[in-house]
Every structure is written in structure tokens, then in C-alpha cells.
mmCIF file of C-alpha atoms in Angstrom:
data_model
loop_
_atom_site.group_PDB
_atom_site.id
_atom_site.type_symbol
_atom_site.label_atom_id
_atom_site.label_comp_id
_atom_site.label_asym_id
_atom_site.label_seq_id
_atom_site.Cartn_x
_atom_site.Cartn_y
_atom_site.Cartn_z
ATOM 1 C CA UNK A 1 1.440 13.114 -15.170
ATOM 2 C CA UNK A 2 1.954 14.600 -12.301
ATOM 3 C CA UNK A 3 0.606 11.889 -9.540
ATOM 4 C CA UNK A 4 2.044 9.734 -6.926
ATOM 5 C CA UNK A 5 4.677 6.858 -8.890
ATOM 6 C CA UNK A 6 6.325 3.862 -7.550
ATOM 7 C CA UNK A 7 8.867 1.910 -9.131
ATOM 8 C CA UNK A 8 9.229 -1.095 -9.728
ATOM 9 C CA UNK A 9 5.750 -2.311 -10.286
ATOM 10 C CA UNK A 10 6.634 -5.923 -9.436
ATOM 11 C CA UNK A 11 9.062 -7.718 -8.025
ATOM 12 C CA UNK A 12 10.264 -11.399 -7.403
ATOM 13 C CA UNK A 13 12.757 -12.346 -5.001
ATOM 14 C CA UNK A 14 13.646 -15.003 -3.222
ATOM 15 C CA UNK A 15 13.165 -15.882 0.802
ATOM 16 C CA UNK A 16 16.356 -13.693 2.715
ATOM 17 C CA UNK A 17 17.085 -11.433 -0.102
ATOM 18 C CA UNK A 18 16.673 -7.392 0.431
ATOM 19 C CA UNK A 19 14.157 -5.532 -1.949
ATOM 20 C CA UNK A 20 14.260 -2.012 -1.686
ATOM 21 C CA UNK A 21 10.851 0.196 -3.268
ATOM 22 C CA UNK A 22 11.101 3.968 -4.407
ATOM 23 C CA UNK A 23 7.766 6.303 -4.237
ATOM 24 C CA UNK A 24 7.953 9.259 -6.100
ATOM 25 C CA UNK A 25 5.043 11.813 -4.461
ATOM 26 C CA UNK A 26 3.162 14.712 -5.640
ATOM 27 C CA UNK A 27 5.697 17.664 -5.744
ATOM 28 C CA UNK A 28 3.902 19.920 -3.882
ATOM 29 C CA UNK A 29 2.738 17.455 -1.360
ATOM 30 C CA UNK A 30 4.840 17.422 1.981
ATOM 31 C CA UNK A 31 3.102 14.538 3.803
ATOM 32 C CA UNK A 32 3.781 10.803 2.343
ATOM 33 C CA UNK A 33 2.383 7.177 3.131
ATOM 34 C CA UNK A 34 3.334 3.725 2.833
ATOM 35 C CA UNK A 35 0.695 0.974 2.885
ATOM 36 C CA UNK A 36 0.729 -2.661 2.341
ATOM 37 C CA UNK A 37 -2.348 -4.544 0.795
ATOM 38 C CA UNK A 38 -2.510 -8.230 0.791
ATOM 39 C CA UNK A 39 -5.122 -9.873 -1.258
ATOM 40 C CA UNK A 40 -8.848 -9.406 -0.391
ATOM 41 C CA UNK A 41 -8.039 -6.929 2.033
ATOM 42 C CA UNK A 42 -8.074 -3.148 2.628
ATOM 43 C CA UNK A 43 -4.681 -1.275 3.248
ATOM 44 C CA UNK A 44 -2.908 -1.447 6.090
ATOM 45 C CA UNK A 45 -0.716 1.835 7.242
ATOM 46 C CA UNK A 46 3.003 1.246 7.579
ATOM 47 C CA UNK A 47 4.645 4.714 8.174
ATOM 48 C CA UNK A 48 4.444 8.194 7.439
ATOM 49 C CA UNK A 49 6.694 11.223 6.400
ATOM 50 C CA UNK A 50 6.025 15.046 6.963
ATOM 51 C CA UNK A 51 8.951 16.076 4.751
ATOM 52 C CA UNK A 52 12.249 14.694 6.012
ATOM 53 C CA UNK A 53 10.771 13.261 9.338
ATOM 54 C CA UNK A 54 9.107 10.173 9.677
ATOM 55 C CA UNK A 55 6.263 10.648 12.507
ATOM 56 C CA UNK A 56 4.747 7.528 12.727
ATOM 57 C CA UNK A 57 5.258 3.775 12.665
ATOM 58 C CA UNK A 58 2.747 0.939 12.535
ATOM 59 C CA UNK A 59 3.862 -2.064 14.916
ATOM 60 C CA UNK A 60 3.873 -3.726 11.580
ATOM 61 C CA UNK A 61 7.163 -2.428 10.903
ATOM 62 C CA UNK A 62 9.251 -4.964 11.885
ATOM 63 C CA UNK A 63 12.658 -4.278 12.960
ATOM 64 C CA UNK A 64 13.505 -5.696 8.981
ATOM 65 C CA UNK A 65 11.748 -2.799 7.556
ATOM 66 C CA UNK A 66 13.208 0.816 7.234
ATOM 67 C CA UNK A 67 12.054 3.718 5.133
ATOM 68 C CA UNK A 68 13.411 7.115 4.571
ATOM 69 C CA UNK A 69 12.978 10.250 2.851
ATOM 70 C CA UNK A 70 15.973 11.987 2.899
ATOM 71 C CA UNK A 71 15.828 15.234 1.488
ATOM 72 C CA UNK A 72 11.741 15.273 1.718
ATOM 73 C CA UNK A 73 10.765 14.656 -1.639
ATOM 74 C CA UNK A 74 10.939 10.887 -3.002
ATOM 75 C CA UNK A 75 11.111 7.715 0.127
ATOM 76 C CA UNK A 76 12.420 4.051 -0.163
ATOM 77 C CA UNK A 77 11.349 1.440 1.578
ATOM 78 C CA UNK A 78 13.632 -1.226 1.911
ATOM 79 C CA UNK A 79 12.926 -4.874 3.372
ATOM 80 C CA UNK A 80 15.944 -6.848 4.678
ATOM 81 C CA UNK A 81 15.846 -10.830 4.696
ATOM 82 C CA UNK A 82 12.561 -11.071 3.212
ATOM 83 C CA UNK A 83 10.303 -13.685 3.997
ATOM 84 C CA UNK A 84 7.314 -15.170 2.691
ATOM 85 C CA UNK A 85 5.011 -13.466 4.577
ATOM 86 C CA UNK A 86 6.016 -9.764 3.355
ATOM 87 C CA UNK A 87 4.342 -10.932 -0.108
ATOM 88 C CA UNK A 88 1.879 -8.222 -0.783
ATOM 89 C CA UNK A 89 1.617 -4.930 -2.293
ATOM 90 C CA UNK A 90 3.241 -1.820 -1.281
ATOM 91 C CA UNK A 91 1.384 1.004 -1.844
ATOM 92 C CA UNK A 92 2.546 4.944 -1.508
ATOM 93 C CA UNK A 93 0.453 7.690 -1.072
ATOM 94 C CA UNK A 94 1.149 11.678 -0.646
ATOM 95 C CA UNK A 95 -1.163 14.496 1.014
ATOM 96 C CA UNK A 96 -1.245 18.321 0.966
ATOM 97 C CA UNK A 97 -2.353 18.147 4.579
ATOM 98 C CA UNK A 98 -0.549 21.039 6.675
ATOM 99 C CA UNK A 99 1.063 22.628 3.356
ATOM 100 C CA UNK A 100 0.012 26.530 3.662
ATOM 101 C CA UNK A 101 -2.418 27.450 1.469
ATOM 102 C CA UNK A 102 -3.968 24.471 1.037
ATOM 103 C CA UNK A 103 -7.828 24.502 1.333
ATOM 104 C CA UNK A 104 -9.628 22.565 3.217
ATOM 105 C CA UNK A 105 -8.746 20.635 6.576
ATOM 106 C CA UNK A 106 -9.137 16.942 5.281
ATOM 107 C CA UNK A 107 -6.458 14.502 5.040
ATOM 108 C CA UNK A 108 -7.353 13.367 1.209
ATOM 109 C CA UNK A 109 -4.285 10.797 0.382
ATOM 110 C CA UNK A 110 -3.433 10.150 -3.305
ATOM 111 C CA UNK A 111 -2.374 6.688 -3.973
ATOM 112 C CA UNK A 112 0.875 5.312 -6.477
ATOM 113 C CA UNK A 113 0.268 2.494 -8.559
ATOM 114 C CA UNK A 114 1.717 -0.155 -6.139
ATOM 115 C CA UNK A 115 4.511 -2.322 -6.481
ATOM 116 C CA UNK A 116 3.697 -5.911 -5.837
ATOM 117 C CA UNK A 117 6.146 -8.102 -3.897
ATOM 118 C CA UNK A 118 6.659 -12.007 -4.673
ATOM 119 C CA UNK A 119 8.706 -13.746 -2.134
ATOM 120 C CA UNK A 120 9.545 -17.309 -3.294
ATOM 121 C CA UNK B 1 -8.410 1.135 17.963
ATOM 122 C CA UNK B 2 -10.747 2.081 14.955
ATOM 123 C CA UNK B 3 -12.415 -0.710 12.913
ATOM 124 C CA UNK B 4 -14.454 -0.279 9.487
ATOM 125 C CA UNK B 5 -16.769 -2.774 8.078
ATOM 126 C CA UNK B 6 -18.039 -2.946 4.746
ATOM 127 C CA UNK B 7 -21.264 -4.465 3.292
ATOM 128 C CA UNK B 8 -21.795 -6.317 1.163
ATOM 129 C CA UNK B 9 -18.098 -8.030 0.700
ATOM 130 C CA UNK B 10 -19.222 -8.631 -2.847
ATOM 131 C CA UNK B 11 -21.998 -7.226 -5.113
ATOM 132 C CA UNK B 12 -23.150 -8.447 -8.790
ATOM 133 C CA UNK B 13 -25.402 -6.206 -10.507
ATOM 134 C CA UNK B 14 -26.965 -5.997 -13.812
ATOM 135 C CA UNK B 15 -26.085 -3.100 -15.890
ATOM 136 C CA UNK B 16 -28.165 0.179 -15.604
ATOM 137 C CA UNK B 17 -29.292 -1.040 -11.959
ATOM 138 C CA UNK B 18 -28.476 1.115 -8.987
ATOM 139 C CA UNK B 19 -26.445 -0.531 -5.899
ATOM 140 C CA UNK B 20 -25.449 0.490 -2.210
ATOM 141 C CA UNK B 21 -22.453 0.006 -0.636
ATOM 142 C CA UNK B 22 -22.239 0.666 3.407
ATOM 143 C CA UNK B 23 -19.758 1.422 5.597
ATOM 144 C CA UNK B 24 -19.751 1.059 9.391
ATOM 145 C CA UNK B 25 -17.548 2.585 11.980
ATOM 146 C CA UNK B 26 -16.896 0.920 15.494
ATOM 147 C CA UNK B 27 -16.044 4.531 16.418
ATOM 148 C CA UNK B 28 -16.904 8.483 15.208
ATOM 149 C CA UNK B 29 -16.066 9.531 12.138
ATOM 150 C CA UNK B 30 -14.133 12.716 11.631
ATOM 151 C CA UNK B 31 -12.927 12.131 7.576
ATOM 152 C CA UNK B 32 -14.280 9.283 5.863
ATOM 153 C CA UNK B 33 -12.723 8.853 2.544
ATOM 154 C CA UNK B 34 -13.967 6.641 -0.524
ATOM 155 C CA UNK B 35 -11.493 5.410 -2.735
ATOM 156 C CA UNK B 36 -11.765 2.958 -6.166
ATOM 157 C CA UNK B 37 -8.982 0.313 -6.991
ATOM 158 C CA UNK B 38 -9.010 -1.670 -10.234
ATOM 159 C CA UNK B 39 -7.813 -5.224 -9.530
ATOM 160 C CA UNK B 40 -3.788 -4.968 -8.876
ATOM 161 C CA UNK B 41 -3.950 -1.083 -9.318
ATOM 162 C CA UNK B 42 -3.547 1.591 -6.774
ATOM 163 C CA UNK B 43 -6.658 3.467 -5.017
ATOM 164 C CA UNK B 44 -8.338 6.452 -6.664
ATOM 165 C CA UNK B 45 -9.718 9.057 -4.648
ATOM 166 C CA UNK B 46 -13.506 9.155 -5.028
ATOM 167 C CA UNK B 47 -14.901 11.635 -2.261
ATOM 168 C CA UNK B 48 -14.257 12.967 1.377
ATOM 169 C CA UNK B 49 -16.957 13.216 3.815
ATOM 170 C CA UNK B 50 -16.090 15.402 6.927
ATOM 171 C CA UNK B 51 -19.743 16.431 8.466
ATOM 172 C CA UNK B 52 -22.662 14.717 9.774
ATOM 173 C CA UNK B 53 -25.196 14.596 7.220
ATOM 174 C CA UNK B 54 -22.885 15.495 4.342
ATOM 175 C CA UNK B 55 -23.525 14.246 0.847
ATOM 176 C CA UNK B 56 -21.416 14.637 -2.101
ATOM 177 C CA UNK B 57 -21.952 13.615 -5.943
ATOM 178 C CA UNK B 58 -19.254 13.184 -8.807
ATOM 179 C CA UNK B 59 -21.166 11.891 -11.703
ATOM 180 C CA UNK B 60 -23.288 8.784 -11.177
ATOM 181 C CA UNK B 61 -21.860 8.521 -7.671
ATOM 182 C CA UNK B 62 -23.472 9.608 -4.361
ATOM 183 C CA UNK B 63 -21.958 9.183 -0.791
ATOM 184 C CA UNK B 64 -23.583 10.008 2.298
ATOM 185 C CA UNK B 65 -22.363 10.902 5.710
ATOM 186 C CA UNK B 66 -24.891 9.750 8.546
ATOM 187 C CA UNK B 67 -25.727 12.468 10.946
ATOM 188 C CA UNK B 68 -24.135 10.509 13.847
ATOM 189 C CA UNK B 69 -21.148 10.331 11.922
ATOM 190 C CA UNK B 70 -20.476 6.445 12.345
ATOM 191 C CA UNK B 71 -21.882 5.072 9.233
ATOM 192 C CA UNK B 72 -21.288 6.310 5.273
ATOM 193 C CA UNK B 73 -23.066 4.735 1.977
ATOM 194 C CA UNK B 74 -21.863 4.912 -1.496
ATOM 195 C CA UNK B 75 -24.776 4.804 -4.183
ATOM 196 C CA UNK B 76 -24.218 4.724 -7.751
ATOM 197 C CA UNK B 77 -27.019 5.196 -9.786
ATOM 198 C CA UNK B 78 -27.525 3.384 -13.311
ATOM 199 C CA UNK B 79 -24.507 1.330 -13.220
ATOM 200 C CA UNK B 80 -21.860 1.120 -16.262
ATOM 201 C CA UNK B 81 -19.274 -1.212 -16.729
ATOM 202 C CA UNK B 82 -16.604 1.306 -16.082
ATOM 203 C CA UNK B 83 -18.283 1.286 -12.239
ATOM 204 C CA UNK B 84 -16.486 -2.156 -11.927
ATOM 205 C CA UNK B 85 -13.898 -2.652 -9.211
ATOM 206 C CA UNK B 86 -12.747 -2.565 -5.492
ATOM 207 C CA UNK B 87 -14.839 0.115 -3.474
ATOM 208 C CA UNK B 88 -12.987 0.843 -0.229
ATOM 209 C CA UNK B 89 -13.945 3.174 2.712
ATOM 210 C CA UNK B 90 -10.916 5.138 4.700
ATOM 211 C CA UNK B 91 -11.365 6.698 7.931
ATOM 212 C CA UNK B 92 -9.149 9.115 10.132
ATOM 213 C CA UNK B 93 -9.827 9.226 13.939
ATOM 214 C CA UNK B 94 -9.651 12.809 15.668
ATOM 215 C CA UNK B 95 -6.199 14.265 15.046
ATOM 216 C CA UNK B 96 -4.840 11.025 13.239
ATOM 217 C CA UNK B 97 -3.114 11.142 10.046
ATOM 218 C CA UNK B 98 -3.385 7.240 8.793
ATOM 219 C CA UNK B 99 -6.317 6.434 7.733
ATOM 220 C CA UNK B 100 -7.635 2.875 8.534
ATOM 221 C CA UNK B 101 -9.295 1.166 5.553
ATOM 222 C CA UNK B 102 -12.755 -1.556 5.432
ATOM 223 C CA UNK B 103 -12.058 -5.061 3.672
ATOM 224 C CA UNK B 104 -13.402 -3.381 0.473
ATOM 225 C CA UNK B 105 -16.655 -4.154 -1.819
ATOM 226 C CA UNK B 106 -15.958 -6.240 -5.298
ATOM 227 C CA UNK B 107 -18.322 -4.728 -7.615
ATOM 228 C CA UNK B 108 -19.239 -6.517 -10.832
ATOM 229 C CA UNK B 109 -21.412 -5.505 -13.631
ATOM 230 C CA UNK B 110 -22.707 -7.660 -16.012
ATOM 231 C CA UNK B 111 -23.713 -6.414 -19.329
#
């Protein structure tokens, strides 16, 4: 399977602990996105990378959140000092937009299965 | 900022019936993306629409973008249990990279 993968799929933690999630995008995609989704809502944008550069961050991404994509391949999202309000599904997506040779000008993003975080 | 509103929020139909889900934007749409999500899972990309009046079909699902590019509809013909799930529309603004999503439409198919 060459789709987007995320690990772990589920994470239960106690308030105040740090957690880290990993995303492996589709290999030829140079753009990687993080979104957060709460129950009954659509995903909300958190941040995105083009290769290793983090180009945009949402105001939702407080100082406790940090994302990296050190070699332009996989990415990690870390949440420090977790709070109950951080409980959500964290989704990663990748896109081929901007890669030379890709057809079309669209921004179709391909999502992973998500990491469900529960903060007790 | 751009906002997307989907209607209805939930829909229950008998297997074999047709149905339509609408997505209305507060601003002109440059790219409109339809996704399907099973409960607790990631989003599956269905279709992308970019041009006013554009229509695309995949199996029994057809999506349209109206001429004024502020509304899209997703139509399912002869619904099947496999169509059940949450349908989400997403959009990117001019020059924007992130997608903004509607709140989703939960579709239930009764046998």
C-alpha cells in the first residue's frame, strides 16, 4: 500500500503528558498537511510543509504544538503538556501540487487514516 | 475567511433511492473537493471541480459546480449500503494551499 500512513492510530494519554504523532506521505508528494477534526465537524487546518519548509501555521497551532519534516519525507506533530481540549482526530494529508511533471493545477490532498488522541 | 455550509447535515434514504447533498460557499470557489469518510477513519478523495459548470462522475456519484462557482452538489444514483458514510466538501481559495471544509453530511442507507 503506497498511501499516506499515520502512527499510532490511537493514543490515550493523561493530561500534562507529551505526545508525538508520525505521518509518512505518499513518496512522490512534496506537500504535507496536518489537520485536526473533532466529532461532528469537518477537518481544520493546522499547518503545512513544502518539502522540509513549514510554510503556513494556523492560529489553532498554539505554542504547545510543534511540527517538523526534517528531510522532506515523513513528518512529526508533537503536543506538549496535553489538555483535554486536545482530544481529537489528527489527520495528515499529502499532495503532489507543485511537483514538476504532475498534471493539472488542482490541490487534491490524500489523507491518512488519522491518529485519534484521547486526553484523560 | 471562506466558510462552507453543507445541507442536509444528515440524510437517511432507502436503498436504491437517489439523493443530493449541497455545499454552499461564502466566497467564490476556485477548487472544490468532495471526500467521503467512514466513521473514525481518514478521508477518501472522490472528485475535484475547478471550472464553473463543470460536472464529473465516478460510478454512481456525480458532482457539479455551478456557473457562479459558489455552490456544488453531489448526487448519488440508486444508492447502495456501500455509499453510507460522511460526505465532506472542501475548498481552497485563490492562492491558498490549505483546504477549508464543511461540517459534513452523514448519509445512512436503509436496506
